[in-house]
Coordinates of N, CA and C in Angstrom, one line a residue:
X1 N -27.9 34.0 -11.8 CA -27.0 33.7 -10.6 C -27.8 33.6 -9.4
X2 N -27.3 32.8 -8.4 CA -28.0 32.5 -7.2 C -27.8 33.6 -6.2
X3 N -28.9 34.0 -5.5 CA -28.8 35.1 -4.5 C -28.9 34.4 -3.2
X4 N -28.0 34.6 -2.3 CA -27.9 33.9 -1.0 C -29.0 34.4 -0.1
X5 N -29.3 35.7 -0.2 CA -30.3 36.3 0.7 C -31.8 35.8 0.4
X6 N -31.9 35.2 -0.8 CA -33.2 34.8 -1.2 C -33.7 33.6 -0.4
X7 N -35.0 33.7 0.0 CA -35.5 32.6 0.8 C -36.2 31.6 -0.1
X8 N -36.2 30.3 0.3 CA -36.8 29.3 -0.5 C -38.1 28.8 0.2
X9 N -39.2 28.9 -0.5 CA -40.4 28.4 0.0 C -40.5 26.9 -0.2
X10 N -39.5 26.3 -0.8 CA -39.6 24.9 -1.2 C -39.6 24.0 0.1
X11 N -40.6 23.2 0.2 CA -40.8 22.4 1.4 C -39.7 21.3 1.5
X12 N -39.3 20.8 0.4 CA -38.3 19.7 0.4 C -36.9 20.3 0.9
X13 N -36.6 21.5 0.6 CA -35.3 22.1 1.1 C -35.4 22.3 2.5
X14 N -36.5 22.8 3.0 CA -36.7 23.1 4.4 C -36.6 21.7 5.2
X15 N -37.3 20.7 4.7 CA -37.2 19.4 5.3 C -35.8 18.9 5.3
X16 N -35.1 19.1 4.3 CA -33.7 18.6 4.2 C -32.8 19.3 5.2
X17 N -33.0 20.6 5.4 CA -32.2 21.3 6.4 C -32.6 20.8 7.9
X18 N -33.9 20.5 8.1 CA -34.3 20.0 9.4 C -33.7 18.6 9.6
X19 N -33.7 17.8 8.5 CA -33.3 16.4 8.6 C -31.8 16.2 8.4
X20 N -31.1 17.3 8.3 CA -29.6 17.2 7.9 C -28.8 16.3 8.8
X21 N -29.0 16.3 10.1 CA -28.2 15.3 11.0 C -28.6 13.9 10.7
X22 N -29.8 13.6 10.4 CA -30.2 12.2 10.1 C -29.7 11.8 8.7
X23 N -29.7 12.8 7.7 CA -29.2 12.5 6.4 C -27.7 12.2 6.5
X24 N -27.0 13.0 7.3 CA -25.6 12.8 7.5 C -25.3 11.4 8.1
X25 N -26.1 11.0 9.1 CA -25.9 9.7 9.7 C -26.1 8.6 8.7
X26 N -27.1 8.7 7.9 CA -27.4 7.7 6.9 C -26.2 7.6 5.9
X27 N -25.8 8.7 5.4 CA -24.7 8.8 4.4 C -23.4 8.2 5.1
X28 N -23.2 8.6 6.3 CA -22.0 8.1 7.0 C -22.0 6.6 7.2
X29 N -23.2 6.1 7.5 CA -23.3 4.6 7.7 C -23.0 3.9 6.4
X30 N -23.4 4.4 5.3 CA -23.2 3.8 4.0 C -21.8 4.0 3.5
X31 N -21.3 5.2 3.5 CA -19.9 5.5 3.0 C -18.8 5.1 4.0
X32 N -19.1 5.1 5.3 CA -18.1 4.8 6.3 C -17.0 5.8 6.3
X33 N -17.4 7.1 6.0 CA -16.5 8.2 5.9 C -17.2 9.5 6.2
X34 N -16.8 10.2 7.2 CA -17.5 11.5 7.5 C -17.5 12.5 6.4
X35 N -16.3 12.7 5.8 CA -16.1 13.7 4.8 C -17.0 13.3 3.6
X36 N -16.9 12.1 3.2 CA -17.8 11.6 2.0 C -19.2 11.8 2.3
X37 N -19.7 11.5 3.6 CA -21.1 11.7 3.9 C -21.5 13.1 3.8
X38 N -20.6 14.0 4.2 CA -21.0 15.5 4.1 C -21.1 15.9 2.6
X39 N -20.2 15.3 1.8 CA -20.2 15.6 0.4 C -21.5 15.1 -0.2
X40 N -21.9 13.9 0.2 CA -23.2 13.3 -0.4 C -24.4 14.2 0.0
X41 N -24.5 14.6 1.3 CA -25.6 15.4 1.7 C -25.6 16.8 1.0
X42 N -24.4 17.3 0.9 CA -24.3 18.6 0.2 C -24.7 18.5 -1.3
X43 N -24.4 17.4 -1.9 CA -24.8 17.2 -3.3 C -26.3 17.1 -3.4
X44 N -26.9 16.4 -2.5 CA -28.4 16.4 -2.5 C -29.0 17.7 -2.3
X45 N -28.5 18.5 -1.3 CA -29.0 19.9 -1.1 C -28.8 20.7 -2.3
X46 N -27.7 20.6 -3.0 CA -27.5 21.4 -4.2 C -28.4 21.0 -5.3
X47 N -28.8 19.7 -5.4 CA -29.8 19.2 -6.4 C -31.1 19.8 -6.1
X48 N -31.5 20.0 -4.8 CA -32.7 20.6 -4.4 C -32.8 22.0 -4.7
X49 N -31.7 22.7 -4.6 CA -31.6 24.1 -4.9 C -31.7 24.3 -6.4
X50 N -31.0 23.5 -7.2 CA -31.0 23.7 -8.6 C -32.3 23.3 -9.3
X51 N -32.9 22.2 -8.8 CA -34.1 21.7 -9.3 C -35.0 21.2 -8.2
X52 N -35.9 22.1 -7.7 CA -36.8 21.7 -6.6 C -37.6 20.5 -7.0
X53 N -38.1 19.8 -5.9 CA -38.9 18.6 -6.2 C -40.3 19.0 -6.8
X54 N -40.8 18.1 -7.5 CA -42.1 18.4 -8.1 C -43.2 18.3 -7.1
X55 N -44.3 19.0 -7.3 CA -45.4 19.0 -6.3 C -46.1 17.7 -6.1
X56 N -45.9 16.7 -7.0 CA -46.6 15.5 -6.8 C -45.9 14.5 -5.8
X57 N -44.7 14.9 -5.3 CA -44.0 14.2 -4.3 C -44.8 14.3 -3.0
X58 N -45.3 13.2 -2.5 CA -46.2 13.2 -1.3 C -45.4 13.4 0.0
X59 N -44.4 12.6 0.2 CA -43.6 12.7 1.4 C -42.1 13.1 1.1
X60 N -41.9 14.4 1.1 CA -40.6 14.9 0.8 C -39.5 14.4 1.7
X61 N -39.7 14.2 2.9 CA -38.7 13.7 3.9 C -38.2 12.3 3.5
X62 N -39.2 11.4 3.1 CA -38.8 10.0 2.7 C -38.1 10.1 1.4
X63 N -38.5 11.0 0.5 CA -37.9 11.1 -0.8 C -36.4 11.6 -0.6
X64 N -36.2 12.5 0.3 CA -34.8 13.0 0.6 C -34.0 11.8 1.2
X65 N -34.5 11.1 2.1 CA -33.8 9.9 2.6 C -33.3 9.0 1.5
X66 N -34.2 8.7 0.6 CA -33.9 7.8 -0.5 C -32.9 8.5 -1.4
X67 N -33.0 9.8 -1.7 CA -31.9 10.5 -2.5 C -30.5 10.3 -1.9
X68 N -30.5 10.5 -0.5 CA -29.2 10.4 0.2 C -28.6 9.0 0.1
X69 N -29.5 8.0 0.3 CA -29.1 6.6 0.3 C -28.5 6.3 -1.1
X70 N -29.3 6.7 -2.2 CA -28.8 6.4 -3.5 C -27.5 7.1 -3.9
X71 N -27.4 8.4 -3.4 CA -26.2 9.1 -3.7 C -25.0 8.5 -3.0
X72 N -25.2 8.1 -1.7 CA -24.1 7.5 -1.0 C -23.7 6.2 -1.6
X73 N -24.7 5.3 -2.0 CA -24.3 4.1 -2.7 C -23.5 4.3 -4.0
X74 N -24.0 5.3 -4.7 CA -23.2 5.7 -5.9 C -21.8 6.1 -5.6
X75 N -21.7 6.9 -4.5 CA -20.3 7.3 -4.1 C -19.4 6.1 -3.8
X76 N -20.0 5.1 -3.1 CA -19.2 3.9 -2.7 C -18.8 3.1 -3.9
X77 N -19.8 2.9 -4.8 CA -19.5 2.2 -6.1 C -18.4 2.9 -6.9
X78 N -18.5 4.2 -7.0 CA -17.6 5.0 -7.8 C -16.2 4.9 -7.2
X79 N -16.1 5.0 -5.8 CA -14.8 4.9 -5.1 C -14.2 3.6 -5.3
X80 N -15.0 2.5 -5.2 CA -14.4 1.1 -5.4 C -13.9 1.0 -6.8
X81 N -14.7 1.5 -7.8 CA -14.2 1.4 -9.2 C -12.9 2.1 -9.4
X82 N -12.8 3.3 -8.9 CA -11.6 4.1 -9.0 C -10.4 3.5 -8.3
X83 N -10.6 2.9 -7.2 CA -9.6 2.2 -6.5 C -9.1 1.0 -7.3
X84 N -10.0 0.3 -7.9 CA -9.6 -0.8 -8.8 C -8.8 -0.4 -10.0
X85 N -9.1 0.8 -10.5 CA -8.3 1.3 -11.6 C -6.9 1.6 -11.2
X86 N -6.8 2.3 -10.0 CA -5.5 2.7 -9.5 C -4.7 1.6 -9.0
X87 N -5.3 0.5 -8.5 CA -4.5 -0.6 -8.1 C -3.9 -1.3 -9.3
X88 N -4.6 -1.4 -10.4 CA -4.0 -2.0 -11.6 C -2.8 -1.1 -12.1
X89 N -3.0 0.2 -12.0 CA -1.9 1.1 -12.5 C -0.7 0.8 -11.6
X90 N -0.9 0.7 -10.3 CA 0.3 0.4 -9.4 C 1.0 -0.9 -9.8
X91 N 0.2 -1.9 -10.0 CA 0.9 -3.2 -10.3 C 1.6 -3.1 -11.7
X92 N 1.1 -2.4 -12.6 CA 1.7 -2.3 -13.9 C 2.9 -1.3 -13.9
X93 N 2.8 -0.3 -13.1 CA 3.7 0.8 -13.1 C 5.0 0.4 -12.5
X94 N 5.9 1.4 -12.2 CA 7.2 1.1 -11.6 C 7.2 1.5 -10.1
X95 N 6.0 1.5 -9.5 CA 6.0 1.8 -8.1 C 6.6 0.6 -7.3
X96 N 7.2 0.9 -6.2 CA 7.9 -0.1 -5.4 C 7.1 -0.5 -4.2
X97 N 7.2 -1.7 -3.8 CA 6.6 -2.1 -2.6 C 7.4 -1.8 -1.4
X98 N 8.6 -1.3 -1.6 CA 9.5 -0.9 -0.5 C 9.2 0.5 0.1
X99 N 8.5 1.3 -0.7 CA 8.1 2.6 -0.2 C 8.9 3.7 -0.8
X100 N 10.2 3.6 -1.1 CA 10.9 4.7 -1.7 C 12.1 4.1 -2.5
X101 N 12.6 4.8 -3.5 CA 13.7 4.3 -4.3 C 14.9 3.9 -3.6
X102 N 15.3 4.7 -2.5 CA 16.5 4.4 -1.8 C 16.4 3.0 -1.2
X103 N 15.2 2.7 -0.5 CA 15.0 1.4 0.1 C 15.1 0.3 -0.9
X104 N 14.5 0.6 -2.1 CA 14.5 -0.4 -3.2 C 15.9 -0.7 -3.6
X105 N 16.7 0.3 -3.7 CA 18.1 0.2 -4.1 C 18.9 -0.6 -3.1
X106 N 18.7 -0.3 -1.8 CA 19.4 -1.1 -0.7 C 19.0 -2.5 -0.8
X107 N 17.7 -2.8 -1.0 CA 17.2 -4.2 -1.1 C 17.9 -4.9 -2.2
X108 N 17.9 -4.3 -3.4 CA 18.5 -4.9 -4.6 C 20.0 -5.1 -4.4
X109 N 20.7 -4.2 -3.7 CA 22.1 -4.4 -3.4 C 22.4 -5.5 -2.5
X110 N 21.5 -5.6 -1.5 CA 21.6 -6.7 -0.5 C 21.4 -8.1 -1.2
X111 N 20.4 -8.1 -2.1 CA 20.1 -9.3 -2.8 C 21.3 -9.7 -3.7
X112 N 21.9 -8.7 -4.3 CA 23.1 -9.0 -5.2 C 24.2 -9.5 -4.3
X113 N 24.4 -8.9 -3.2 CA 25.5 -9.3 -2.3 C 25.3 -10.8 -1.8
X114 N 24.1 -11.1 -1.5 CA 23.8 -12.5 -1.1 C 24.0 -13.5 -2.2
X115 N 23.6 -13.1 -3.5 CA 23.9 -13.9 -4.6 C 25.4 -14.2 -4.8
X116 N 26.2 -13.1 -4.7 CA 27.6 -13.3 -4.8 C 28.2 -14.2 -3.7
X117 N 27.7 -14.0 -2.5 CA 28.2 -14.8 -1.4 C 27.8 -16.3 -1.6
X118 N 26.6 -16.6 -2.1 CA 26.2 -17.9 -2.3 C 27.0 -18.5 -3.5
X119 N 27.3 -17.7 -4.5 CA 28.1 -18.1 -5.7 C 29.5 -18.5 -5.3
X120 N 30.0 -17.9 -4.2 CA 31.4 -18.1 -3.8 C 31.5 -19.3 -2.9
X121 N 30.4 -19.9 -2.5 CA 30.5 -21.1 -1.6 C 30.9 -22.3 -2.4
X122 N 31.4 -23.3 -1.7 CA 31.7 -24.6 -2.3 C 30.3 -25.2 -2.8
X123 N 30.4 -26.1 -3.8 CA 29.1 -26.7 -4.3 C 28.3 -27.4 -3.2
X124 N 29.0 -28.1 -2.3 CA 28.3 -28.9 -1.3 C 27.6 -27.9 -0.3
X125 N 28.4 -26.9 0.1 CA 27.8 -25.9 1.1 C 26.7 -25.1 0.5
X126 N 26.8 -24.8 -0.8 CA 25.8 -24.0 -1.5 C 24.5 -24.9 -1.6
X127 N 24.7 -26.2 -1.9 CA 23.5 -27.1 -1.9 C 22.8 -27.2 -0.6
X128 N 23.6 -27.4 0.5 CA 23.1 -27.4 1.8 C 22.3 -26.2 2.2
X129 N 23.0 -25.0 1.9 CA 22.4 -23.7 2.2 C 21.0 -23.5 1.5
X130 N 21.1 -23.8 0.2 CA 19.8 -23.5 -0.6 C 18.7 -24.5 -0.2
X131 N 19.1 -25.7 0.1 CA 18.1 -26.7 0.5 C 17.5 -26.3 1.8
X132 N 18.3 -25.9 2.8 CA 17.8 -25.6 4.1 C 17.0 -24.2 4.1
X133 N 17.6 -23.2 3.6 CA 17.0 -21.8 3.7 C 15.9 -21.5 2.7
X134 N 16.1 -22.1 1.5 CA 15.1 -21.8 0.4 C 14.0 -22.9 0.3
X135 N 14.4 -24.2 0.4 CA 13.5 -25.3 0.3 C 12.9 -25.7 1.6
X136 N 13.5 -25.2 2.7 CA 13.1 -25.4 4.1 C 13.2 -26.9 4.5
X137 N 14.3 -27.5 4.0 CA 14.5 -28.9 4.3 C 15.3 -28.9 5.7
X138 N 14.9 -29.7 6.6 CA 15.5 -29.8 7.9 C 17.0 -30.2 7.8
X139 N 17.8 -29.8 8.7 CA 19.3 -30.1 8.7 C 19.5 -31.6 8.8
X140 N 18.7 -32.3 9.6 CA 18.8 -33.8 9.8 C 18.6 -34.5 8.5
X141 N 17.6 -34.0 7.7 CA 17.3 -34.7 6.5 C 18.4 -34.5 5.5
X142 N 19.0 -33.3 5.4 CA 20.1 -33.0 4.5 C 21.3 -33.8 4.9
X143 N 21.6 -34.0 6.2 CA 22.7 -34.8 6.7 C 22.5 -36.2 6.3
X144 N 21.3 -36.8 6.5 CA 21.0 -38.2 6.1 C 21.2 -38.4 4.7
X145 N 20.6 -37.5 3.8 CA 20.7 -37.7 2.4 C 22.1 -37.6 1.9
X146 N 22.9 -36.7 2.5 CA 24.3 -36.5 2.0 C 25.3 -37.5 2.6
X147 N 24.8 -38.2 3.7 CA 25.7 -39.2 4.3 C 26.7 -38.6 5.2
X148 N 26.4 -37.5 5.8 CA 27.4 -36.8 6.7 C 26.7 -36.6 8.0
X149 N 27.5 -36.1 9.0 CA 26.9 -35.9 10.3 C 26.1 -34.6 10.4
X150 N 25.0 -34.6 11.2 CA 24.2 -33.3 11.3 C 25.1 -32.2 11.9
X151 N 26.1 -32.5 12.7 CA 27.0 -31.4 13.2 C 27.8 -30.7 12.0
X152 N 28.2 -31.5 11.0 CA 28.9 -31.0 9.9 C 27.9 -30.0 9.1
X153 N 26.7 -30.5 8.9 CA 25.7 -29.7 8.1 C 25.5 -28.4 8.9
X154 N 25.3 -28.5 10.2 CA 25.0 -27.3 11.0 C 26.2 -26.3 10.9
X155 N 27.4 -26.8 11.0 CA 28.6 -25.9 10.9 C 28.7 -25.3 9.6
X156 N 28.5 -26.0 8.5 CA 28.6 -25.4 7.2 C 27.5 -24.4 7.0
X157 N 26.3 -24.7 7.4 CA 25.2 -23.7 7.3 C 25.4 -22.5 8.1
X158 N 26.0 -22.6 9.3 CA 26.4 -21.4 10.1 C 27.4 -20.6 9.4
X159 N 28.4 -21.2 8.8 CA 29.4 -20.4 8.1 C 28.9 -19.8 6.9
X160 N 28.0 -20.5 6.1 CA 27.4 -19.9 4.9 C 26.5 -18.8 5.3
X161 N 25.7 -18.9 6.3 CA 24.8 -17.8 6.7 C 25.6 -16.6 7.2
X162 N 26.7 -16.9 7.9 CA 27.5 -15.8 8.4 C 28.1 -15.0 7.2
X163 N 28.6 -15.8 6.2 CA 29.2 -15.1 5.0 C 28.1 -14.3 4.3
X164 N 26.9 -14.7 4.2 CA 25.8 -14.0 3.6 C 25.5 -12.7 4.4
X165 N 25.5 -12.8 5.7 CA 25.3 -11.6 6.5 C 26.4 -10.6 6.4
X166 N 27.6 -11.2 6.4 CA 28.8 -10.3 6.2 C 28.8 -9.6 4.9
X167 N 28.3 -10.3 3.8 CA 28.3 -9.7 2.5 C 27.2 -8.6 2.5
X168 N 26.1 -8.8 3.1 CA 25.1 -7.7 3.2 C 25.6 -6.6 4.0
X169 N 26.2 -6.8 5.1 CA 26.8 -5.8 6.0 C 27.9 -5.0 5.2
X170 N 28.7 -5.6 4.5 CA 29.8 -5.0 3.7 C 29.2 -4.1 2.6
X171 N 28.1 -4.6 2.0 CA 27.4 -3.9 1.0 C 26.8 -2.6 1.5
X172 N 26.2 -2.7 2.8 CA 25.6 -1.5 3.4 C 26.6 -0.4 3.7
X173 N 27.9 -0.8 4.0 CA 28.9 0.1 4.4 C 29.8 0.5 3.3
X174 N 29.5 0.0 2.1 CA 30.4 0.3 1.0 C 30.2 1.7 0.5
X175 N 31.3 2.4 0.2 CA 31.1 3.7 -0.3 C 30.8 3.7 -1.8
X176 N 30.1 4.7 -2.3 CA 29.9 4.8 -3.8 C 31.3 4.8 -4.5
X177 N 31.3 4.5 -5.8 CA 32.5 4.4 -6.6 C 33.3 5.7 -6.6
X178 N 32.6 6.8 -6.7 CA 33.3 8.1 -6.8 C 33.9 8.4 -5.4
X179 N 33.3 8.0 -4.3 CA 33.9 8.3 -3.0 C 35.1 7.4 -2.8
X180 N 35.0 6.1 -3.2 CA 36.2 5.2 -3.1 C 37.3 5.8 -3.9
X181 N 37.1 6.3 -5.1 CA 38.2 6.8 -5.9 C 38.8 8.0 -5.3
X182 N 38.0 8.9 -4.7 CA 38.5 10.1 -4.0 C 39.4 9.7 -2.8
X183 N 38.9 8.7 -2.1 CA 39.6 8.2 -0.9 C 41.0 7.6 -1.3
X184 N 41.0 6.9 -2.4 CA 42.2 6.2 -2.9 C 43.2 7.3 -3.3
X185 N 42.7 8.3 -4.0 CA 43.6 9.4 -4.5 C 44.2 10.1 -3.3
X186 N 43.4 10.3 -2.2 CA 43.9 11.0 -1.0 C 45.0 10.2 -0.3
X187 N 44.8 8.8 -0.3 CA 45.8 8.0 0.3 C 47.1 8.0 -0.4
X188 N 47.0 7.9 -1.8 CA 48.2 8.0 -2.6 C 48.9 9.3 -2.5
X189 N 48.1 10.3 -2.4 CA 48.7 11.7 -2.3 C 49.6 11.8 -1.0
X190 N 49.1 11.3 0.1 CA 49.8 11.5 1.4 C 50.7 10.4 1.7
X191 N 51.0 9.4 0.9 CA 51.9 8.3 1.2 C 53.3 8.7 0.8

């Protein structure tokens, strides 16, 4: 077991302790992260404690600088590889880009409400709406192709868009099924 009070005659360890700020700066420049840089330097120091440098190392300070650079680059490579693995898991898994399940549910309900509103439109209005909002066809082009006035297209699009907004708004304020049933029972009870 390691005794903390024991002194180290190792020249490399002494040089590392003197060069510690410079070693941290090098590691920080490579990793672009202060905490990771401290971990890298600490790992190098622990390597020196566990297995001191051989006596044939002529310039221990330069050797230490190279150790820190190599360790920092290894850390960056390992971090990138791990991020790549986790990014794949996110894409394959059931994580949501909305941030939380409630937001995802609200978005799905809004999408469903818009689909119902579009489905309830007349075929001509639906075609105008889809061409304008989804295919980004200008209103003038739609009017020319359909042989109607641009004012008619504009009015139909405004009505269609308002009905979609109303459907989303109604969906947001709609009570869950159990709450609606309870409210209905209360109304029947007091009538």
